[in-house]
Structure formats: C-alpha cells, structure tokens
XYZ file of C-alpha atoms in Angstrom:
453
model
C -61.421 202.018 -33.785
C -63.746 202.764 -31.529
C -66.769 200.465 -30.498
C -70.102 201.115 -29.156
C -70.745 200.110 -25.667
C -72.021 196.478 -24.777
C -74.246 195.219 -21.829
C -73.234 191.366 -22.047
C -75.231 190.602 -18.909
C -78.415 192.347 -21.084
C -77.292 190.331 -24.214
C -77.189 187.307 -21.866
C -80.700 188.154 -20.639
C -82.160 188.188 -24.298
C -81.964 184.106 -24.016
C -84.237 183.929 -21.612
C -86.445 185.429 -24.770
C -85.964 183.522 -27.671
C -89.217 181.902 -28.211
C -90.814 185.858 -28.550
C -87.610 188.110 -29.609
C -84.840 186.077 -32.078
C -82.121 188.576 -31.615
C -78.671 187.237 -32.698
C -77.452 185.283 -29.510
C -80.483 183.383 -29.741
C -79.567 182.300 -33.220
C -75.834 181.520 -32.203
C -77.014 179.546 -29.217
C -79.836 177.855 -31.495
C -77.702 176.618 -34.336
C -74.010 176.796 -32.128
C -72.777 178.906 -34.003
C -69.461 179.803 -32.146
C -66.391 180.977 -34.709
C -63.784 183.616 -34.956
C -63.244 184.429 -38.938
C -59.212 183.871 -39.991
C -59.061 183.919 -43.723
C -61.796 186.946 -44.098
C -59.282 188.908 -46.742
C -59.943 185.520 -49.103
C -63.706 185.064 -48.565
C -66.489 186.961 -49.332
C -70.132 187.007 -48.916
C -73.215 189.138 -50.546
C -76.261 190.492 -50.089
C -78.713 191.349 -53.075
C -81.143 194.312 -52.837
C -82.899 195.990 -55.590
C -83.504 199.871 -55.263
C -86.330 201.424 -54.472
C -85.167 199.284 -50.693
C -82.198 200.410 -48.672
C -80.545 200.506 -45.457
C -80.379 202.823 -42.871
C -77.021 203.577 -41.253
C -78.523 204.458 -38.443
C -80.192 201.371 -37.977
C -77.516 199.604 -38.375
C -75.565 201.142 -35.509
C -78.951 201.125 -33.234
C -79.058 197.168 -33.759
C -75.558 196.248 -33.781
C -74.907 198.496 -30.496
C -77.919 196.671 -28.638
C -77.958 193.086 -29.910
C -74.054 192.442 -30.857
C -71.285 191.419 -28.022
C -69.074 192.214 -31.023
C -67.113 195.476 -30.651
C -65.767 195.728 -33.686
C -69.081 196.456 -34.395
C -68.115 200.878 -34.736
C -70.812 203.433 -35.771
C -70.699 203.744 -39.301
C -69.488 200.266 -39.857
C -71.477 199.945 -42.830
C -71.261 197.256 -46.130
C -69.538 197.237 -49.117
C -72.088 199.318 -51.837
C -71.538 197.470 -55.258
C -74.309 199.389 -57.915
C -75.000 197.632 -60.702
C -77.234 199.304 -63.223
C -77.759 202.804 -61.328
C -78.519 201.092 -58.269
C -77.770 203.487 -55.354
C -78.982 203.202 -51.458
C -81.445 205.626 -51.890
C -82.604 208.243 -49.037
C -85.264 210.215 -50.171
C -88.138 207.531 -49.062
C -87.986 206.151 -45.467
C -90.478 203.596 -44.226
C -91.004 199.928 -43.256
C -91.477 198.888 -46.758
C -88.662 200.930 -48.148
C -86.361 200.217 -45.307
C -86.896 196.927 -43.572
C -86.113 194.567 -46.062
C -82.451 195.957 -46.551
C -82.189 196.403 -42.913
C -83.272 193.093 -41.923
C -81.075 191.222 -44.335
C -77.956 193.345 -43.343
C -78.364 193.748 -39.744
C -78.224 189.677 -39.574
C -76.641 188.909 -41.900
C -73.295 191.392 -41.173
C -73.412 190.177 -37.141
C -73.413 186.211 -38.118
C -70.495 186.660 -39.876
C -68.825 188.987 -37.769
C -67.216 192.880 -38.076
C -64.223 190.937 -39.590
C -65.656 189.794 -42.455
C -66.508 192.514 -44.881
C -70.212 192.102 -46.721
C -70.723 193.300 -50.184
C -74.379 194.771 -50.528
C -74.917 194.312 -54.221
C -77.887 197.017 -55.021
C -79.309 196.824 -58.368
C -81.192 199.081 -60.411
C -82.696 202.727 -60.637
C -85.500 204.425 -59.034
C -87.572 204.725 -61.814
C -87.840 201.646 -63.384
C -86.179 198.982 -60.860
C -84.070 195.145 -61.778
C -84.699 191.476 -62.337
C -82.539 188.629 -61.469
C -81.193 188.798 -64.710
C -80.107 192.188 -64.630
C -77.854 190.826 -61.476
C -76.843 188.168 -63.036
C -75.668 190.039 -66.356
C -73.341 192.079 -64.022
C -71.678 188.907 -62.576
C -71.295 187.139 -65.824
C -70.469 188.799 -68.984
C -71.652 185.423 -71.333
C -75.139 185.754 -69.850
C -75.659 188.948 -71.132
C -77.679 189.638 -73.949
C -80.631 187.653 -73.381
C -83.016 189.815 -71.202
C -86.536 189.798 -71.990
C -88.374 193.201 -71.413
C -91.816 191.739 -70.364
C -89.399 190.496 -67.014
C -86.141 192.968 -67.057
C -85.399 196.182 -67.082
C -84.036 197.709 -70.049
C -81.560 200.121 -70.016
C -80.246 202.913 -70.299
C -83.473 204.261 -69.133
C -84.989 207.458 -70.870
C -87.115 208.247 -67.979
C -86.408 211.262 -66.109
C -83.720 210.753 -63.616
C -82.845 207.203 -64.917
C -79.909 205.149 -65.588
C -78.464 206.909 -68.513
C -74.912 204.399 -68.154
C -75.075 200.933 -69.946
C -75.958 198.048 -68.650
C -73.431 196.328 -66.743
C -72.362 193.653 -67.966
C -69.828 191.247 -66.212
C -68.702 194.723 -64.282
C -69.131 192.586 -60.792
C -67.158 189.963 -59.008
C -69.812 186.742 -57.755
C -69.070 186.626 -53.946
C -68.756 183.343 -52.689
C -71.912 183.070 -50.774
C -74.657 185.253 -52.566
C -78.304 185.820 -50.623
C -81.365 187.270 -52.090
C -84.722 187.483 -50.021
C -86.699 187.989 -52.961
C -88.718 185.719 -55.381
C -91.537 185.249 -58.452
C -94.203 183.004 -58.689
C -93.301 180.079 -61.779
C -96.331 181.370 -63.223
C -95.872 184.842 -63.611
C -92.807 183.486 -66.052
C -92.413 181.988 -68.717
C -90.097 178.143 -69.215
C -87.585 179.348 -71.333
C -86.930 182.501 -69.290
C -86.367 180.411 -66.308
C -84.747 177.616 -67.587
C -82.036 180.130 -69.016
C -81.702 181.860 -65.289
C -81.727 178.579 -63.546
C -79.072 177.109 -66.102
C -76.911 180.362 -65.084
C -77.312 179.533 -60.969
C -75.700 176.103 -62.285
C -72.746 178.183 -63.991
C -72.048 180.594 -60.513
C -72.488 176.807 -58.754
C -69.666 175.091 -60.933
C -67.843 178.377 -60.154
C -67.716 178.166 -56.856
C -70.543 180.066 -55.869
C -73.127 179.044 -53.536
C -76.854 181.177 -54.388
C -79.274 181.029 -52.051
C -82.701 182.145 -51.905
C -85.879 182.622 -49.578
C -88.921 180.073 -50.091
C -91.810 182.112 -49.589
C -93.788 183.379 -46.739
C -97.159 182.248 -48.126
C -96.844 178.234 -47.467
C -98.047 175.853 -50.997
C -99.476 179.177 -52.308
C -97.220 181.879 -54.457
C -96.347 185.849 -53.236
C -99.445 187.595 -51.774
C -101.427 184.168 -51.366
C -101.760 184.024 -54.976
C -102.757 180.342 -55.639
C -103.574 178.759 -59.426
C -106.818 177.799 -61.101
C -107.322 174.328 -63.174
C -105.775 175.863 -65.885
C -102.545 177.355 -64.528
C -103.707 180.979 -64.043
C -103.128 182.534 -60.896
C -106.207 183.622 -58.837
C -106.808 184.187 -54.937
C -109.754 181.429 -55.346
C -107.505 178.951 -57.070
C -106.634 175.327 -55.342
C -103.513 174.317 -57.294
C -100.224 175.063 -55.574
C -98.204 177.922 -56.730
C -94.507 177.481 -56.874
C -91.817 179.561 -56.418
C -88.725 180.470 -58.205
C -85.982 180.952 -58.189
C -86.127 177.965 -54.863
C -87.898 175.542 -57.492
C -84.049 175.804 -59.772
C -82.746 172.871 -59.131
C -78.921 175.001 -58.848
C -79.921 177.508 -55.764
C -80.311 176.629 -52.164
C -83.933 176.957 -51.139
C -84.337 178.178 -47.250
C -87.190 177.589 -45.601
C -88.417 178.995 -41.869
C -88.777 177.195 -38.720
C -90.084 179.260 -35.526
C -88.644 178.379 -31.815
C -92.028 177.272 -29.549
C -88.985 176.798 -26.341
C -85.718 176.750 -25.012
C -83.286 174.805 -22.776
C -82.712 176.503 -19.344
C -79.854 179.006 -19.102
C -78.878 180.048 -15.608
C -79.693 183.248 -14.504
C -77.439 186.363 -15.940
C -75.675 187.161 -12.693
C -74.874 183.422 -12.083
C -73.239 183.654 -15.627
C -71.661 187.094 -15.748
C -68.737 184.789 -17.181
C -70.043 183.555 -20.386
C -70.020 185.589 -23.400
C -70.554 182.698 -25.869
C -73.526 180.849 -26.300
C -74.629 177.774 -25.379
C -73.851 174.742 -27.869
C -76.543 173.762 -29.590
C -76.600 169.944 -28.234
C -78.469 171.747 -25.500
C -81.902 171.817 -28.269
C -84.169 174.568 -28.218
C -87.575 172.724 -29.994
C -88.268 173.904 -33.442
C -90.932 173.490 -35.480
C -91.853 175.057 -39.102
C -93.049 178.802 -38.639
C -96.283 178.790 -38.212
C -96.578 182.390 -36.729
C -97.648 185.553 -39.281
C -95.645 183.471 -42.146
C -95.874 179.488 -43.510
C -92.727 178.074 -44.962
C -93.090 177.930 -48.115
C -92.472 174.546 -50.026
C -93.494 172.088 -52.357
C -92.722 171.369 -56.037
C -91.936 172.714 -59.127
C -94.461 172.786 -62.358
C -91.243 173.469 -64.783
C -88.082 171.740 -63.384
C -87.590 168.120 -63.171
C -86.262 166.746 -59.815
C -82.621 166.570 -59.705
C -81.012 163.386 -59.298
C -78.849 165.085 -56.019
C -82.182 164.790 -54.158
C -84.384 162.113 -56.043
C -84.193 159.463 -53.116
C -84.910 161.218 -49.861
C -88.026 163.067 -51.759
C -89.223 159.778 -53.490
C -89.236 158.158 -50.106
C -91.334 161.347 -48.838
C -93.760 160.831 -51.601
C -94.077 157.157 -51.056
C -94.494 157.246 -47.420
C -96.513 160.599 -46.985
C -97.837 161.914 -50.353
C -100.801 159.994 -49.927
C -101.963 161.694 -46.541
C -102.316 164.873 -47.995
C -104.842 163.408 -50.011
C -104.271 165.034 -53.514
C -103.506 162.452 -56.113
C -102.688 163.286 -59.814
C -106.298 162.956 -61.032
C -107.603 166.094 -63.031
C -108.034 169.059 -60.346
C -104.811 167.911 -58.491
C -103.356 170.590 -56.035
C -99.383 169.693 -56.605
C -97.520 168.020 -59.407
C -96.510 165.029 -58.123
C -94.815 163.780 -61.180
C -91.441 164.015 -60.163
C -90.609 167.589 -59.831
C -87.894 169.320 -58.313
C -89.461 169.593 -54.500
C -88.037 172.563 -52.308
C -86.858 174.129 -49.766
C -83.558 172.362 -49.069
C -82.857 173.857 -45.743
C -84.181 176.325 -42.887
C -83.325 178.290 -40.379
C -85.581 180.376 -37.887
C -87.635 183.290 -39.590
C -89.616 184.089 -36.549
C -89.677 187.060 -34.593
C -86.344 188.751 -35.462
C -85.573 192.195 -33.719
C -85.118 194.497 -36.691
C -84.245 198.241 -36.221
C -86.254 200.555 -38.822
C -86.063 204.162 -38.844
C -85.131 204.417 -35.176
C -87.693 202.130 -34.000
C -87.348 198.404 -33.059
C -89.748 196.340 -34.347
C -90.758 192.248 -34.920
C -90.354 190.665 -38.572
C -91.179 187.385 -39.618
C -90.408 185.330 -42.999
C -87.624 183.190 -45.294
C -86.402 186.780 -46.084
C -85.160 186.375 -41.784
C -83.659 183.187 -42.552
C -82.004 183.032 -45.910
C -79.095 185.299 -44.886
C -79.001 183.751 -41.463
C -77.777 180.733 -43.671
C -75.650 182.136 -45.778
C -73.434 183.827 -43.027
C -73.467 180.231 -41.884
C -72.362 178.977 -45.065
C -69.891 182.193 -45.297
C -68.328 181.337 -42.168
C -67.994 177.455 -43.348
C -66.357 178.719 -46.265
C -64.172 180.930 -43.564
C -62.315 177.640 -42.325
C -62.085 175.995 -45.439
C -59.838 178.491 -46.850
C -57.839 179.011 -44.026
C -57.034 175.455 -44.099
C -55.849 175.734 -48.414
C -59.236 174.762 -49.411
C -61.856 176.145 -51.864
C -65.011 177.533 -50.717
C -68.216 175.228 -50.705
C -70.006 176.456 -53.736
C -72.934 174.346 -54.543
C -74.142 172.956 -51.663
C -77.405 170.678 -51.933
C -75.831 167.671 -53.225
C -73.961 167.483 -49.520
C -77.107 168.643 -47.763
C -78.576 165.699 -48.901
C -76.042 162.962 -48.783
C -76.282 160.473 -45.754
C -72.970 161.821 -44.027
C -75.297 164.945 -43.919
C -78.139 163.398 -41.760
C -76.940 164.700 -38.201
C -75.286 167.558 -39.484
C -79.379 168.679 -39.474
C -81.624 169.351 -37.024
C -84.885 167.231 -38.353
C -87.764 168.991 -38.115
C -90.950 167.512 -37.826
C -93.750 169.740 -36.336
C -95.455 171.854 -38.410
C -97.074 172.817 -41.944
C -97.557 175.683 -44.620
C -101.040 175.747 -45.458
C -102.277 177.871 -48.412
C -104.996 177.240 -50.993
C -107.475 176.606 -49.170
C -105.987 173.561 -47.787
C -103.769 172.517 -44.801
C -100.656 172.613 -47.676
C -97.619 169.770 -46.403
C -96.525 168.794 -43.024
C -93.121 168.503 -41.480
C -92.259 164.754 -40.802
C -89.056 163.053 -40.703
C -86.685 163.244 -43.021
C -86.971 165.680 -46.275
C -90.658 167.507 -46.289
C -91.648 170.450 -48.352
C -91.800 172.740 -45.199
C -88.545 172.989 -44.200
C -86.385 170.294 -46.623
C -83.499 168.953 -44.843
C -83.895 170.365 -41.734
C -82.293 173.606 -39.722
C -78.406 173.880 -39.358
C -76.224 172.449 -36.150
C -73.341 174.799 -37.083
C -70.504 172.725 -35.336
C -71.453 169.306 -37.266
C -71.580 171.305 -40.780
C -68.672 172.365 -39.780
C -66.862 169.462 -39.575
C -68.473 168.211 -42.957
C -67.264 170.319 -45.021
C -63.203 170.689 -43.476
C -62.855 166.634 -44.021
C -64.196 167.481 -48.375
C-alpha cells in the first residue's frame, strides 16, 4: 500500500486557521476526537446519496492527500458503492451541484473515521427519474416495502429511456450501523400519513440497532430554499409561520444542527511542535456559537409529530423559561406550534467553512449537510470501542443525548440564532434550544458514556 505524501508541519499550520478554513484537524482538535479504530471488520457506517450527485475520485485523493495525516489514506482509496434501484456514481455531469454534495459528505466523513474503517456509500436511484427516502428504506427492510406513494417516490422499473429496467429493491441492502443523509423535505410538501409511516420505520432501524441521522436545514425556522408558510399552512416566500423539516422533526432520527467556530485556543507555533501529530484535547475550548455565516441552523418544532417523552423535560423547561421572549404566542397568526411538538435538532457539530475539493478545485462550503456526517463518524467511531469491548453498537441515540449523565458529555452552546420568516427565528441559550439542541460533541466524554452502557 502505498500512501500519498503528508506535510504534518502544514497540517499543523491549518490550526492556526480554523475560525476561516475547518479542514479535518480542526474538527479533531475541536471536538478531541483522538482514536485508532480496532473492531472496524464488525462495524460499519453509511453514507446516503441519491443519483443525479456523485463523487469524484479525484477529489477524494486531492483532499485526503492535503488535509489527512492519515497514510493509509492511498489514491484510489475510494467507498464501498451499494446501488439500490439503478443508482450508479454517475460521470457524465461534473459541477458543484452535481459533485459537491457527495464529495463533501465523503471526504469528511471517510477521514473522521479513518482509512481503517471501510464506508458504504449507499447511492440510490436512476438518472432519469431519481429516489425518496422510502425507496432507501425499502432496500434496507423488506416489510416496509409496498407502501410507496408515487406523488413522493419513484416508481419503478422505469420506462423512460435509459431507466431502471430491474425491480425495485426490496430488502436487497444491509442497514449499516450508523446511517447519514444530508438531505431533507419540508413537513408541508408531505402529507401525515406518508410521514408517520417513514418516521415509524426510523423507529424499526432504531430498535435494530441502527442509529439514522439527518441534517436540520440550512435555512434557520424557515423550510428548503427559505420557503416559509402562510396562515393556512401553504408554503410561500412571504409567509410568517415556521416551516419544519423532516425527516429531523421524526421523533426516531438524530437531528444535527450547525455551530460555526468565531476563535481558537493558542497552539504554539509549527516548528516549536514539529512533535505533535495529534490534536489538541478539546478541554483546551475553541468558542462556538450557532452558524450564523452563509447558513442558519435550522430548528424548531414539528406541525405533525408529538414531542417524545425522551426529550419532554429539557424542551418544556426551554419553553417555560424562553418561549415567551420570542414573542409568538399561540393566538391565531402564531409563527411556531408551541403545543407540544417534537422540537429539533438534537445535536450539532460545526458546518462552517469546510475545505471541500470539487472537480480539482478547493473550495469553502457551509451547512448541516458539513456537520451531519461529521457526527456520525463520531458516533461510528463510538460504536468502534463498544464492540471491541463485546458490546452492541449505540443505535438510537437521543434518549442518552438527553439524559442528565449526558450534560457534560456536550459542549452547551449559547450564542447565536436561525432567523427566517421574516423574524429573528430562536436563539441559542443554555441548555436544549432549537438552534443547535443539546449542544456540539466533546468526543472523549461521549466516549466514556457510552463504554460504561
């Protein structure tokens, strides 16, 4: 095996840069993330794409041979392709929008966990007439299938030219045990039933083991592309009502938020530390606060799913001790339903200013799409040690991330906001807020949580 060559004293360098370049050092030494993977022939973690979007090889060796210390790292190293209904990484289209959601999620989330640990990329559906959710979910699950609805899911086989001419898989794919998917629907573009039946299956994967996480938003309170809702539940851009999304407003996913870093602890100087290689712990605290650069967290709560009982006292305390200063109420023309709704995200992680490599260029992304497999390599690497030591892997995680022998196991964060509609949205205070939930990881105390369940 042969590895590409690494600068450490330039990967040491990139610390001094955190608050404008998050590179992955800067994410180790934020969260202390510091781990060598043991059991990785027994764990597994995936990512979810859905075709027309793919990786570039190429950009995955240009990232992982400038911002990875890891030489296992090779050219070529690439994931583990899993198509389910036609899906393929296609190569015909190359661009930002084709390209840099697939590289993004890859590139990070492949170095968190290490060249060890193998990633399946799970890439779903054909060019022509693209996937749902549910078409995932069908291939992991054989009982779910049967139920799509073609006003949301592709149908197949498709009869377009140059479609998917196979059937549809059904139960064809193994769940990993951590599964990430930086994509998401407004509620309102769905109907209940349809996503009560998905959110009832994210409970199934959760009993099995299985712990599904997904991006909050990038729009703050209001839904994908600033959408917000009128007085009758109709989405508009001059609407005032929040618009939530799903899947984070299931109460059986993980909802991950974004922080940004606004500075950093002093490091000394690279030729004073041509020694270390590993990052600083995180005790050492850069400041975070929610992102509040290009993207706003998004956050707030559902209009369809009643609050889970896993999370009913930390947000019942927000609500009594801060719903009233953002000055909304529950009178007719209220912006958010504060009737006791399942409130989101549950956790976050930085989505600022990530170095991505697409098509040969390097350039700055922003959103939960940065942090939501940041988070599950985290929780891949948890589940890492807990099988080496005879245990199962963590599956569902919120009802831990909420418990009290959780608190410090969480950075609090409590600068910030995701405005949206027209208003300033919610604001990061103490405790659980619908801007970041629960708080960004400290790797080491999470850690230790989970090997003493």
């Amino acid at each position: 095996m042969v590895g590409v060559g690494r600068n450490i004293t330039q990967i040491l360098k990139q610390l001094d840069d955190c608050t404008t370049h998050t590179t992955p050092v800067c994410l180790r030494s934020l969260y202390g993330i510091i781990y060598e993977p043991a059991a990785v022939e027994k764990n597994s973690y995936g990512i979810v794409e859905y075709t027309p979007q793919a990786f570039v090889q190429s950009d995955l060796d240009d990232f992982f041979g400038n911002f990875s210390a890891d030489e296992g790292f090779y050219r070529g190293l690439s994931p583990i392709v899993v198509g389910i209904d036609g899906g393929f990484v296609q190569t015909n289209s190359r661009s930002f929008n084709y390209n840099g959601e697939s590289n993004l999620d890859l590139q990070y989330g492949m170095e968190i966990v290490s060249s060890k640990q193998p990633v399946t990329l799970y890439q779903v559906g054909d060019l022509q007439i693209g996937a749902s959710f549910n078409n995932f979910l069908d291939a992991l699950d054989a009982s779910f299938c049967g139920g799509d609805d073609p006003n949301y899911d592709a149908i197949y086989p498709d009869s377009n030219t140059g479609g998917y001419t196979g059937p549809p898989d059904c139960g064809t794919s193994k769940p990993a045990n951590v599964i990430s998917t930086s994509y998401g629907y407004n509620e309102a573009e769905l109907s209940a039933k349809y996503m009560e039946r998905q959110c009832l299956e994210y409970a199934k994967l959760g009993l099995m083991g299985v712990t599904v996480l997904y991006s909050s938003g990038d729009s703050g309170v209001a839904g994908n592309d600033n959408l917000c809702l009128d007085d009758h539940g109709y989405e508009t851009y001059r609407g005032k009502r929040f618009n939530p999304s799903f899947p984070s407003s299931c109460p059986w996913v993980t909802s991950v938020g974004a922080t940004m870093v606004t500075s950093h602890p002093p490091y000394p100087n690279s030729q004073e530390s041509s020694n270390a290689t590993t990052p600083s712990p995180d005790n050492a605290r850069y400041v975070e606060q929610a992102c509040e650069k290009v993207i706003y967290s998004g956050g707030g709560f559902s209009n369809v799913f009643p609050m889970p009982s896993y999370q009913s006292t930390l947000v019942n305390d927000y609500l009594k001790t801060y719903s009233s200063s953002v000055q909304y109420g529950s009178a007719p023309g209220y912006r958010w339903n504060n009737t006791g709704t399942r409130a989101y995200p549950d956790i976050s992680a930085n989505g600022a200013n990530y170095v991505v490599a697409v098509n040969g260029q390097f350039s700055l992304v922003y959103g939960t799409s940065a942090s939501a497999p940041v988070v599950g390599g985290i929780f891949t690497l948890i589940n890492d040690a807990r099988i080496a030591n005879g245990k199962t892997p963590v599956g569902f995680v919120n009802p831990s991330l909420y418990h009290s022998s959780f608190k410090n196991a969480l950075h609090d964060i409590t600068v910030g906001g995701n405005p949206g509609c027209g208003t300033g949205g919610f604001r990061a205070v103490p405790g659980w807020d619908p801007v970041t939930g629960m708080g960004t990881p400290s790797f080491a105390a999470m850690m230790d949580r989970w090997a003493n369940m």
